[in-house]
Amino acid sequence: MKGKNIIVGICGGIAAYKTPQLVRLLKKQGANVKVALTEGGCHFVSELALATVSGEQVYRKIFPPTFTENTDYTGHISLGEWADAVVIAPATANTLAKLSSGLCDDMLTACFITLRPGKPVLIFPAMDGQMFLSPSVQRNIKTLITQGCTVINPESGELASGLCGLGRMPAPESILGYLEQELSSATLHSPLRGKSVVVTAGPTREKIDGVRFISNYSSGKMGFAIARAAAKRGARVTLITGPVHLETPFDVDRHDVESAQEMLAAALPFFRSCDIFISAAAVSDYRPLAPCEGKMKKDEDEIAFTLVKNPDILAEFGQQKASGQLAIGFALETQTGLDNARKKLSAKNLDLIAFNFFDRKTSGFDVDTNILTLIERDGITTELPQLPKDDAAGKLLDAIEKLLPENLH
Ligand code: CTP
């Protein structure tokens, strides 16, 4: 953030009262901040407060109210030229409509259409939930997304109307997090930017009875590291996870499941639309055929279960995937298993498999490092050293980026 030129655009919504705090946070991070305030915004936050925290004049009207010898006659394009990024928070329905149709009647809208290509624009709509969901607002948001803007959906909670629902602007700290992510060079230049990535992670639990289950030692750390790294590169990430004790990575859409069947059901709706499916979950291969209701009693000296095979989620995706979609798997092996990994790559119709040696100290389940060997569909094999899981995730994504259809020659 240090030295970056950030425009904070503020429109006329009640959440505008939080924006001096956002400006302060940005300044604390070393950013240069200029505020573009709409006519509506003036009703909710004071120009003086914003000028004080930004240390700059606040930009409002395209036409200067008075003309002096210092008047900048090209002021309407200067903000767009200056900015490294634009954050619009809160963005009202009115400003979204103007931005999407190219209207330009104040400094914020002028800045938007004069912004240099490739500079990130982050838009935080905040308004009444019904307004937000109205077809015209949604259409305008879609247009802005196709123009390359990042639009962050409002949060749910108490609204100014007294109702509870969708419409709140995220907290200034959270907005700062989104902007830092957007501005990281990895995000700006990654081919994963804007791609839809689905990651499965963690173990699954297969019920024996009402209080017991079959599972494994997976902690979910590798899958979460991949989800975090992909989101940092600007991908839209969906994380489907079994039971784990991990924080949801920033800007990741998390779905919690228990069993393999639930994991498949949660993943299926994304099969068609995702660009990349990364299967890092340690899915239980089998489940008890007939789990008991309630708690089983220990009346018998010996008991036997019948286990039935679970669906293979990755193989299912590999079978269904359309041309251009990538299927990425892991092969966890306790013996020297490169050949097994190659077999899985071909049997499950994958584009890449990460052979993951399991020794419980340096790689595999529930440790913070991993030793991966990446095998691509054409046989190219890359041995990675022992790495922290975050770094291993980065290397895996580097390899995946090269396999994206647009990067193949
Ligand atoms: N996988 C899956 N669904 C399953 C089993 C595995 O999606 N029911 C995925 C894993 O997430 C991993 C890959 O398939 O990406 C390989 O998993 P692994 O456990 O190494 O191999 P299996 O296919 O289960 O075969 P085996 O247990 O015989 O080694």
XYZ file of C-alpha atoms in Angstrom, residues 92-282:
191
model
C -25.314 3.648 -4.366
C -27.762 2.380 -6.994
C -27.577 5.785 -8.655
C -23.796 5.826 -8.979
C -23.726 2.192 -10.148
C -26.126 3.174 -12.931
C -23.965 6.137 -13.909
C -20.736 4.135 -13.864
C -22.174 1.283 -15.912
C -23.559 3.571 -18.596
C -20.611 5.966 -18.800
C -22.385 9.012 -17.424
C -19.957 11.520 -16.087
C -21.263 14.491 -14.120
C -19.028 14.690 -11.051
C -15.412 14.021 -10.153
C -16.016 10.417 -9.089
C -17.657 9.386 -12.366
C -15.099 11.428 -14.348
C -12.283 9.682 -12.497
C -13.826 6.300 -13.300
C -13.923 6.821 -17.056
C -10.507 8.434 -17.257
C -8.778 5.745 -15.195
C -5.771 4.125 -16.889
C -6.389 0.592 -18.229
C -5.582 -2.239 -15.814
C -5.946 -0.127 -12.667
C -8.170 -1.945 -10.176
C -11.600 -0.616 -9.284
C -13.256 -2.065 -6.178
C -16.918 -1.333 -5.728
C -18.808 -1.904 -2.478
C -22.546 -1.487 -3.118
C -24.437 -0.695 0.084
C -28.160 -0.013 0.130
C -31.475 -1.524 1.100
C -31.569 -5.251 0.269
C -34.536 -4.946 -2.126
C -32.816 -2.150 -4.000
C -29.652 -4.202 -4.268
C -31.507 -7.217 -5.643
C -33.553 -5.211 -8.140
C -32.987 -6.299 -11.748
C -31.618 -2.911 -12.804
C -29.022 -2.752 -10.034
C -27.989 -6.348 -10.725
C -27.721 -5.622 -14.458
C -25.521 -2.589 -13.797
C -23.306 -4.630 -11.470
C -22.921 -7.325 -14.143
C -21.907 -4.692 -16.678
C -19.295 -3.295 -14.304
C -17.899 -6.777 -13.648
C -17.572 -7.426 -17.369
C -15.696 -4.132 -17.620
C -13.148 -5.549 -15.154
C -14.353 -3.983 -11.887
C -14.386 -6.066 -8.731
C -17.769 -5.792 -7.045
C -17.991 -7.009 -3.461
C -21.492 -7.981 -2.377
C -22.831 -6.179 0.683
C -22.983 -7.999 3.992
C -26.108 -9.021 5.869
C -27.049 -7.425 9.175
C -29.011 -4.553 10.662
C -29.917 -1.893 8.121
C -30.693 1.795 8.566
C -34.352 1.013 7.796
C -34.513 -1.066 10.986
C -34.827 -4.220 8.891
C -32.279 -6.991 9.016
C -30.874 -8.248 5.723
C -28.468 -7.833 2.847
C -27.134 -4.352 2.206
C -24.445 -3.378 4.715
C -21.071 -2.043 3.644
C -18.196 -4.171 5.037
C -16.158 -2.641 7.876
C -13.310 -0.279 6.819
C -10.719 -2.890 7.982
C -12.287 -5.431 5.672
C -12.353 -2.979 2.735
C -8.646 -2.366 3.338
C -8.067 -6.151 3.199
C -9.840 -6.415 -0.170
C -7.808 -3.528 -1.551
C -4.473 -4.934 -0.334
C -5.325 -8.197 -2.015
C -6.351 -6.480 -5.240
C -3.156 -4.454 -5.343
C -0.729 -7.269 -4.599
C 1.378 -7.817 -7.686
C 0.462 -11.514 -7.668
C -3.216 -10.557 -8.057
C -2.610 -7.865 -10.639
C -0.653 -10.107 -12.952
C -1.968 -13.595 -12.267
C -3.774 -15.469 -15.028
C -5.981 -16.802 -12.228
C -7.509 -13.357 -11.765
C -11.272 -13.669 -12.254
C -11.145 -17.458 -12.707
C -13.562 -19.628 -10.767
C -11.649 -22.120 -8.622
C -13.230 -24.840 -6.477
C -11.086 -26.461 -3.787
C -12.023 -29.418 -1.602
C -10.184 -29.759 1.697
C -10.002 -31.597 4.982
C -11.180 -35.064 5.949
C -14.660 -36.475 5.631
C -16.514 -38.217 8.456
C -18.519 -41.353 7.768
C -21.075 -42.206 10.421
C -20.856 -45.503 12.323
C -23.646 -44.507 14.685
C -25.097 -41.336 16.166
C -21.874 -40.503 18.063
C -19.017 -42.198 16.160
C -17.461 -41.961 12.737
C -14.664 -43.181 10.464
C -12.250 -40.449 9.403
C -8.556 -39.707 8.901
C -5.832 -37.366 10.167
C -6.273 -34.670 7.501
C -6.170 -31.158 9.021
C -7.271 -29.328 5.856
C -4.132 -27.142 5.952
C -3.055 -27.877 2.370
C -6.501 -27.227 0.860
C -6.912 -24.031 2.868
C -3.438 -22.869 1.796
C -4.431 -23.435 -1.845
C -7.732 -21.574 -1.398
C -5.928 -18.664 0.298
C -3.255 -18.492 -2.405
C -5.804 -18.642 -5.238
C -7.908 -15.862 -3.673
C -4.766 -13.746 -3.307
C -4.205 -14.125 -7.037
C -7.659 -12.750 -7.698
C -9.536 -16.006 -8.340
C -13.138 -16.434 -7.180
C -12.650 -19.293 -4.769
C -15.175 -21.767 -3.411
C -13.839 -23.963 -0.627
C -15.728 -27.133 0.239
C -14.354 -28.535 3.449
C -14.845 -31.403 5.825
C -14.629 -30.756 9.580
C -11.441 -28.788 10.368
C -10.297 -26.181 12.899
C -9.125 -23.532 10.473
C -10.109 -19.923 9.802
C -11.784 -19.213 6.476
C -9.232 -17.531 4.197
C -10.018 -13.944 3.232
C -12.479 -13.538 0.349
C -13.222 -17.262 0.038
C -16.722 -18.719 -0.158
C -16.685 -21.617 2.327
C -19.090 -24.561 2.457
C -18.844 -26.966 5.401
C -19.759 -30.618 4.935
C -19.223 -33.851 6.857
C -19.397 -36.925 4.658
C -18.097 -37.771 1.173
C -21.664 -37.837 -0.133
C -22.276 -34.339 1.261
C -19.004 -33.140 -0.262
C -20.052 -34.427 -3.682
C -23.490 -32.800 -3.339
C -21.861 -29.473 -2.409
C -19.367 -29.685 -5.291
C -21.759 -30.791 -8.057
C -23.392 -27.372 -8.656
C -19.936 -25.952 -9.468
C -18.841 -28.686 -11.867
C -20.122 -26.907 -14.952
C -19.179 -23.360 -14.132
C -15.735 -23.621 -12.528
C -12.524 -23.154 -14.468
C -10.402 -25.246 -12.113
C -11.300 -28.013 -9.652
C -8.588 -28.775 -7.085
C -9.239 -31.842 -4.966
C -7.133 -31.609 -1.822
C -9.663 -33.319 0.452
C -8.823 -36.631 2.069
